[in-house]
PDB file of C-alpha atoms in Angstrom:
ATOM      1  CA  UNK I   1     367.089 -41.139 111.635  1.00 31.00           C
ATOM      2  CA  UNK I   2     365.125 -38.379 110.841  1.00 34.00           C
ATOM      3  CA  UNK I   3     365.968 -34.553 108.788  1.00 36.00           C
ATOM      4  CA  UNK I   4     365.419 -31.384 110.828  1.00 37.00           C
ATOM      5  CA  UNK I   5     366.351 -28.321 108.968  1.00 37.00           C
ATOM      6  CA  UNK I   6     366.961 -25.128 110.246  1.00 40.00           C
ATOM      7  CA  UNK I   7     366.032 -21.782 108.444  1.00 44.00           C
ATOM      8  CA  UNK I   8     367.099 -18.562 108.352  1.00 41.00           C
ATOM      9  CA  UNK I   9     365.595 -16.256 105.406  1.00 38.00           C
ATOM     10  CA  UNK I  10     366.189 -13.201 104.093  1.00 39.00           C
ATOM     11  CA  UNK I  11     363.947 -10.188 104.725  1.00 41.00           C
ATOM     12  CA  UNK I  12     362.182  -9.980 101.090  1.00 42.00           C
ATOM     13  CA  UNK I  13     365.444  -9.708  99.157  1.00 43.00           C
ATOM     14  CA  UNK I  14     365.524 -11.956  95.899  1.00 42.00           C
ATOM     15  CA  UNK I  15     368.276 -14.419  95.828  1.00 39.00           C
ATOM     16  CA  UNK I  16     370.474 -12.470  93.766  1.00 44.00           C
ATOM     17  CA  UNK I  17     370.689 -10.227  96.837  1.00 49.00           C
ATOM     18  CA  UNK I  18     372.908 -12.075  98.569  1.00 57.00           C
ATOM     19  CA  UNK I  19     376.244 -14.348  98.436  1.00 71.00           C
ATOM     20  CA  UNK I  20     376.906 -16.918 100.712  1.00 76.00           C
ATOM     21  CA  UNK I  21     381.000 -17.339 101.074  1.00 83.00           C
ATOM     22  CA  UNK I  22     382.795 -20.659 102.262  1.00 86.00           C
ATOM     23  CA  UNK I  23     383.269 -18.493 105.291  1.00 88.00           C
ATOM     24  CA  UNK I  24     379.986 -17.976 105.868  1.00 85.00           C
ATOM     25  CA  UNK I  25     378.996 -21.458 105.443  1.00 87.00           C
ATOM     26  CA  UNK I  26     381.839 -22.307 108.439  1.00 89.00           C
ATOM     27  CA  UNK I  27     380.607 -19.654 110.330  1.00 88.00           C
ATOM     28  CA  UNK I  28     376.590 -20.397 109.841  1.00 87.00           C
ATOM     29  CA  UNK I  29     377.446 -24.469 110.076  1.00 89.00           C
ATOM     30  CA  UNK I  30     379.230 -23.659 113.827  1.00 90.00           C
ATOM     31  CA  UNK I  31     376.188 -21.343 114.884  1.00 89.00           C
ATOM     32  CA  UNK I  32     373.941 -24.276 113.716  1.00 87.00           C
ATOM     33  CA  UNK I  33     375.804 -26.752 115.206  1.00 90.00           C
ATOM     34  CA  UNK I  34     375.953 -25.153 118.744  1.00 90.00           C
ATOM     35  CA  UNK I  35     372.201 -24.134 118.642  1.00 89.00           C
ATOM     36  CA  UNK I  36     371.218 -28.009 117.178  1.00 89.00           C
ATOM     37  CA  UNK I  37     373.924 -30.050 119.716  1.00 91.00           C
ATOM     38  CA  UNK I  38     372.229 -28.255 122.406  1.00 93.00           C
ATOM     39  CA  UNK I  39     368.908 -28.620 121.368  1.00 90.00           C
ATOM     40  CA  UNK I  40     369.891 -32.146 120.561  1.00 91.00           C
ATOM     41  CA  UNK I  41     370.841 -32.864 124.170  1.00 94.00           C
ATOM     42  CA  UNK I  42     367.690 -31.186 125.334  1.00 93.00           C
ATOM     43  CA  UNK I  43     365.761 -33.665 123.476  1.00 91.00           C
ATOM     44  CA  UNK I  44     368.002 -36.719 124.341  1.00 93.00           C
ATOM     45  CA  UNK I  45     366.375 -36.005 128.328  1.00 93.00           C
ATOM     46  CA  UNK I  46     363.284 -35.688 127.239  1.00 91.00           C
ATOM     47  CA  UNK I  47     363.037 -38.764 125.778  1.00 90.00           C
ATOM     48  CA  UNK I  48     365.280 -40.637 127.896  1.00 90.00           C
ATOM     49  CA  UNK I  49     366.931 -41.410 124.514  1.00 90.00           C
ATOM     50  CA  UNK I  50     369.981 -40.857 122.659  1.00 91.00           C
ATOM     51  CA  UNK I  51     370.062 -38.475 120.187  1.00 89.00           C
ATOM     52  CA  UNK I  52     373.274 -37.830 117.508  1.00 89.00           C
ATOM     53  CA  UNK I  53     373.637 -35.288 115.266  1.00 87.00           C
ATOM     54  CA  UNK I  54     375.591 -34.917 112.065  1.00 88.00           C
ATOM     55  CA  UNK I  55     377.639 -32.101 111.155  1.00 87.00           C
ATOM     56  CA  UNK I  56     375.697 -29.116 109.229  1.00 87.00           C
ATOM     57  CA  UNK I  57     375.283 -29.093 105.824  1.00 87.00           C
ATOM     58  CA  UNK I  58     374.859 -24.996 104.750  1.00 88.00           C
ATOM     59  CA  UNK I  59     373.249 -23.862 101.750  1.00 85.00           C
ATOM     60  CA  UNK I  60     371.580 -20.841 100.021  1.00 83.00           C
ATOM     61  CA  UNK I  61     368.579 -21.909  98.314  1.00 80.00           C
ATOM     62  CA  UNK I  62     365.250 -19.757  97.625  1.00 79.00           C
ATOM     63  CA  UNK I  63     361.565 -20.988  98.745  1.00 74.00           C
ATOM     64  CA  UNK I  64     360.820 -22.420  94.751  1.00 74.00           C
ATOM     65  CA  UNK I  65     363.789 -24.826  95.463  1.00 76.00           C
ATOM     66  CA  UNK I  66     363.207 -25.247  98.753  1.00 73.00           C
ATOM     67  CA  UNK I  67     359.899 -26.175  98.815  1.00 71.00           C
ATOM     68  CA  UNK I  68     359.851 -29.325  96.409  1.00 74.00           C
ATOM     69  CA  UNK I  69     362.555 -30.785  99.327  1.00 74.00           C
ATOM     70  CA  UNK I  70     360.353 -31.089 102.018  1.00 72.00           C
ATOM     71  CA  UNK I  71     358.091 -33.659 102.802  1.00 67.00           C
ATOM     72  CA  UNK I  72     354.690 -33.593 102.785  1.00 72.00           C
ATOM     73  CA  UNK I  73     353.006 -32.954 105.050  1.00 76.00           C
ATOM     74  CA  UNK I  74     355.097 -31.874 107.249  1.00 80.00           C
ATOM     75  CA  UNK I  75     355.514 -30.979 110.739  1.00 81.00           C
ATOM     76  CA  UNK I  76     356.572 -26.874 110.927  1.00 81.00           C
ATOM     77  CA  UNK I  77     357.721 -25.254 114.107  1.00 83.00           C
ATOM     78  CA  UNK I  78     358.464 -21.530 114.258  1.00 83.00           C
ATOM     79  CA  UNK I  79     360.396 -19.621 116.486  1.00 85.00           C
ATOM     80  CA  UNK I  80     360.914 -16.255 116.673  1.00 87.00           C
ATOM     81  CA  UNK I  81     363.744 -14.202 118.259  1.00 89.00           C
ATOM     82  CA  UNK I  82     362.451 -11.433 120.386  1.00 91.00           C
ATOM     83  CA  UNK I  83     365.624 -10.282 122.073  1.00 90.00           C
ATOM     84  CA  UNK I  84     369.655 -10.405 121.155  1.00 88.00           C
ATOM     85  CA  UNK I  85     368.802 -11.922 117.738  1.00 85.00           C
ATOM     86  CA  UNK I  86     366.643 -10.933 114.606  1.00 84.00           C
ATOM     87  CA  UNK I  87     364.399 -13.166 112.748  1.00 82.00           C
ATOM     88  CA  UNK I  88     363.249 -16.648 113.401  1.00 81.00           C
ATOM     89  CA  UNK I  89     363.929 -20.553 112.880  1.00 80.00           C
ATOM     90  CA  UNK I  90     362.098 -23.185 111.514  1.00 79.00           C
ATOM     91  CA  UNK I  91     362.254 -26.471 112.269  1.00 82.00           C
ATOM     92  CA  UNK I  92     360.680 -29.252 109.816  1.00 81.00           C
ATOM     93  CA  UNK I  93     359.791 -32.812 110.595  1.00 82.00           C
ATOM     94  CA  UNK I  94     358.398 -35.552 108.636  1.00 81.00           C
ATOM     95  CA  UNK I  95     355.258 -36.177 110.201  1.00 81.00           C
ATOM     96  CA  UNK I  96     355.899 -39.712 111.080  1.00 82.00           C
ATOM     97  CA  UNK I  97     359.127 -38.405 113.189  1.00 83.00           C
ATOM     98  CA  UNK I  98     357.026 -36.371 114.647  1.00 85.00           C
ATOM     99  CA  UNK I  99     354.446 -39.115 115.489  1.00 85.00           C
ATOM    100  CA  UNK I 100     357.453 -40.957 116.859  1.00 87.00           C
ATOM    101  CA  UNK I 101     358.767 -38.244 118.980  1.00 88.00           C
ATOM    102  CA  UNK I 102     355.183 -37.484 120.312  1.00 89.00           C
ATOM    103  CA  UNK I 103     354.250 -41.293 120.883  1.00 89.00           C
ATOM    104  CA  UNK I 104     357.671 -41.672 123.097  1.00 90.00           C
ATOM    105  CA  UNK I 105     357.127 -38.502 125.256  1.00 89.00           C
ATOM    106  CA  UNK I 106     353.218 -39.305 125.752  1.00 88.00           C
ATOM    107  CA  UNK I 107     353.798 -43.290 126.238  1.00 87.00           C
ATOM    108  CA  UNK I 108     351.276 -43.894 123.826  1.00 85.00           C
ATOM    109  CA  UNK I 109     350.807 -44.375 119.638  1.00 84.00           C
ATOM    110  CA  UNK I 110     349.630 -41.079 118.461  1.00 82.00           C
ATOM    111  CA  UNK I 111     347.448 -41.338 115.497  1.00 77.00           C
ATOM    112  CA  UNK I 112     348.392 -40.665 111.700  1.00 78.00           C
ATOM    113  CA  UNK I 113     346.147 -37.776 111.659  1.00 77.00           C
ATOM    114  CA  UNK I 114     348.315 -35.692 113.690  1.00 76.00           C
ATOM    115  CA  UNK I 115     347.021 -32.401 112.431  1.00 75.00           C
ATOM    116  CA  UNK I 116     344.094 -32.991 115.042  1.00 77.00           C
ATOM    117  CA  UNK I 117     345.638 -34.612 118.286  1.00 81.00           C
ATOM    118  CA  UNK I 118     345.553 -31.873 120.388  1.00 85.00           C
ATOM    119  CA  UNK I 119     347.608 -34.370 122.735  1.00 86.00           C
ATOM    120  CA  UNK I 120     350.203 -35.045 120.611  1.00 87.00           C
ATOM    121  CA  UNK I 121     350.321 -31.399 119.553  1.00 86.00           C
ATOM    122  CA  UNK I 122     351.318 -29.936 122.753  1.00 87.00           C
ATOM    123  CA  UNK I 123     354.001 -32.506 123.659  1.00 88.00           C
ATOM    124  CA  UNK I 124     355.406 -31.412 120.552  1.00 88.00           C
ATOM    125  CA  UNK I 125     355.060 -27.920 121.280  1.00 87.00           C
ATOM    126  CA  UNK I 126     357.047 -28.494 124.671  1.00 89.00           C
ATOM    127  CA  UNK I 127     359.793 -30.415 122.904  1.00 90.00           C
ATOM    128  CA  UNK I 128     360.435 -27.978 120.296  1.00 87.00           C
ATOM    129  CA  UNK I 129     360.219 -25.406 123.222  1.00 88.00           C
ATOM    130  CA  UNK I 130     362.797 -27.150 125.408  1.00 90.00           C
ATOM    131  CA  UNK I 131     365.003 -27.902 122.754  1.00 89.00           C
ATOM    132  CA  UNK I 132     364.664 -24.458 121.074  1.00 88.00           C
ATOM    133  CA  UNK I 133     364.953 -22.392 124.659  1.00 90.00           C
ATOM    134  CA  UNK I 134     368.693 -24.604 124.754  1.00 92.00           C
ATOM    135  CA  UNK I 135     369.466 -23.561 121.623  1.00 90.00           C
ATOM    136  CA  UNK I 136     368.895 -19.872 122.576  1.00 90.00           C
ATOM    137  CA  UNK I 137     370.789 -20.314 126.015  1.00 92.00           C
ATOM    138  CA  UNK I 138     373.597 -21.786 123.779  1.00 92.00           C
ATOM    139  CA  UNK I 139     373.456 -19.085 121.685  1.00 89.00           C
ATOM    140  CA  UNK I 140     373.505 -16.327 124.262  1.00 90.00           C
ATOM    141  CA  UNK I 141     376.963 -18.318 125.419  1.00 91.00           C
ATOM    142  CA  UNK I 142     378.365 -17.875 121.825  1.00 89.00           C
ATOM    143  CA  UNK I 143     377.545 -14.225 121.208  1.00 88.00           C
ATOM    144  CA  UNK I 144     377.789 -13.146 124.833  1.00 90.00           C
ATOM    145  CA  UNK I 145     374.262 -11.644 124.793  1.00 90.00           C
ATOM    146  CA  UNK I 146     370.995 -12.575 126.014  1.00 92.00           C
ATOM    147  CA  UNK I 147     368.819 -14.259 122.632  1.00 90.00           C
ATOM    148  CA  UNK I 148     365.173 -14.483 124.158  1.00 91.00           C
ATOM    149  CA  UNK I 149     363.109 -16.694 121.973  1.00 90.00           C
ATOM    150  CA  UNK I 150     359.163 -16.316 121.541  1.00 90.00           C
ATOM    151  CA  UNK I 151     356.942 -19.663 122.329  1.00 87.00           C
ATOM    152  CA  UNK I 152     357.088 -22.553 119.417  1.00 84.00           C
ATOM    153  CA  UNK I 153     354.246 -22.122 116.864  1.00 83.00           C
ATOM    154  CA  UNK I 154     353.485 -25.741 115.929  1.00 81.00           C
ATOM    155  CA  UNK I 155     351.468 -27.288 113.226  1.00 79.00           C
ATOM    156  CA  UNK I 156     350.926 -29.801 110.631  1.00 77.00           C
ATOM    157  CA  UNK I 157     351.872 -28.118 107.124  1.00 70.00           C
ATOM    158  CA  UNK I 158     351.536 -28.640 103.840  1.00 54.00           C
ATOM    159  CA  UNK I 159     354.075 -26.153 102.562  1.00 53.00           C
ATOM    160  CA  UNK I 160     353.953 -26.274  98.845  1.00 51.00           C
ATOM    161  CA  UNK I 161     351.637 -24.801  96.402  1.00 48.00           C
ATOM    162  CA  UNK I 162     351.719 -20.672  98.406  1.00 48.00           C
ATOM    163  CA  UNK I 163     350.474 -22.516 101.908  1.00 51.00           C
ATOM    164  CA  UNK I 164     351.500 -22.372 105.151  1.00 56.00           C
ATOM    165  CA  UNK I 165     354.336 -20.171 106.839  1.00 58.00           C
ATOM    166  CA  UNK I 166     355.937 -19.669 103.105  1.00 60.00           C
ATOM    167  CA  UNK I 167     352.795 -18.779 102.044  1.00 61.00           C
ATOM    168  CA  UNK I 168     354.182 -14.779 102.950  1.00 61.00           C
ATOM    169  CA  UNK I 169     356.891 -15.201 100.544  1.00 63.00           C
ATOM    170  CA  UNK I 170     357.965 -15.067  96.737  1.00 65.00           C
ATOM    171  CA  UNK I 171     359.483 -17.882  95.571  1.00 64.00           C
ATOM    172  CA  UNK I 172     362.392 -15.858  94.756  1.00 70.00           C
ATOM    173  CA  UNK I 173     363.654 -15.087  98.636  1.00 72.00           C
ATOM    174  CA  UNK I 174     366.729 -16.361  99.796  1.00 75.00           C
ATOM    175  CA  UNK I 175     366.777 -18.792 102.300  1.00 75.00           C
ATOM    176  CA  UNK I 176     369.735 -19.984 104.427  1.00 80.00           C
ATOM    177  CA  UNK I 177     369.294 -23.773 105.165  1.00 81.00           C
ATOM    178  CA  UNK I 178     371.227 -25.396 107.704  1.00 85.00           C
ATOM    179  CA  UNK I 179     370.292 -29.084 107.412  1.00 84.00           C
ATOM    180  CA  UNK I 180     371.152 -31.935 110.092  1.00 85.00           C
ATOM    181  CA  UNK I 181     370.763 -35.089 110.357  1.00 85.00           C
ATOM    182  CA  UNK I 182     369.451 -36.452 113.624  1.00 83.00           C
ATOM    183  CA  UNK I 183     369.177 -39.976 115.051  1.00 86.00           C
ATOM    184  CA  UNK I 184     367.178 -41.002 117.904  1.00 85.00           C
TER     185      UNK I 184
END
C-alpha cells in the first residue's frame, strides 16, 4: 500500500482561524472520497492494476505539524483549480511509490534518483494528470458545475525545513488533510 494525502489549505489564516465540525469532516471525507475513488479508478487503467482505497481520514492540522508526517523526500504534485473551484490539491507520495508507479507505466525499473529521470518524471506527470482531470470531472458531477483543473506540477520534494511548495507558508496556516490509503 502506499499514503496519498490530499490538501486543502487555508488562504494565510492561522489555525485559530478556523473550526473544523464533525460535519465538515463528513462533508470534506465524501468530497475526498468521490474526487480519490475516481482518481483511483483512473489509475487502476493506467496501470492495468487494481487499485483500493480506504475511507478518508479528515483532519485540521497546520504546516509545523504537518510537515514532520511526511516522508522524505517525497514526491509533491500540485494542482490548481482554475474554474468552478478555488485553490489547489496536493498529492504526496513516498518516493519509492512513486518509483513503483513510474516503473509499471514505463515497463522498466526507474532509478532511486528520481529527482533527475526526466522519463520517469513525465509518466508521473500524466498519471497524476489523468487521475486528477477524473477527480475534477467527478467533482463537476457532485457540485453540478464545471471544476477545470490546471496541468500537474510534479517534483521530487524535500518539504521540511521552509522548502518546497510550503516553503510560501507560516507554520501556523491551517491545513485541511484528507488522508487515504491506497493499494495497488
Amino acid at each position: 500500500g502506499w499514503p496519498v494525502r490530499l490538501l486543502a489549505y487555508g488562504k494565510g489564516k492561522p489555525m485559530n482561524r478556523y473550526e473544523i465540525t464533525d460535519q465538515h469532516r463528513d462533508i470534506l471525507g465524501e468530497i475526498g472520497n468521490i474526487a480519490m475513488g475516481s482518481a483511483a479508478t483512473a489509475l487502476s487503467q493506467i496501470l492495468q492494476e487494481e487499485v483500493l482505497i480506504t475511507t478518508p481520514d479528515v483532519e485540521l492540522v497546520n504546516l509545523a505539524e504537518l510537515e514532520e508526517q511526511f516522508p522524505i523526500p517525497c514526491l509533491v504534485c500540485e494542482i490548481n483549480y482554475v474554474a468552478g473551484l478555488t485553490g489547489s490539491n496536493i498529492l504526496i507520495l513516498k518516493q519509492e511509490d512513486a518509483r513503483l508507479i513510474a516503473s509499471l507505466m514505463i515497463g522498466e525499473e526507474v532509478s532511486e534518483d528520481l529527482e533527475n529521470d526526466e522519463l520517469a518524471l513525465s509518466a508521473l506527470g500524466e498519471a497524476m494528470n489523468q487521475m486528477m482531470g477524473s477527480a475534477a470531472t467527478a467533482m463537476s458531477q457532485f457540485f453540478s458545475t464545471r471544476v477545470v483543473i490546471s496541468p500537474p506540477a510534479v517534483q521530487v520534494n524535500m518539504v521540511r525545513g521552509g522548502s518546497g511548495f510550503f516553503a510560501n507558508f507560516s507554520s501556523d496556516h491551517s491545513v485541511v488533510r484528507i488522508r487515504f490509503e491506497m493499494t495497488i
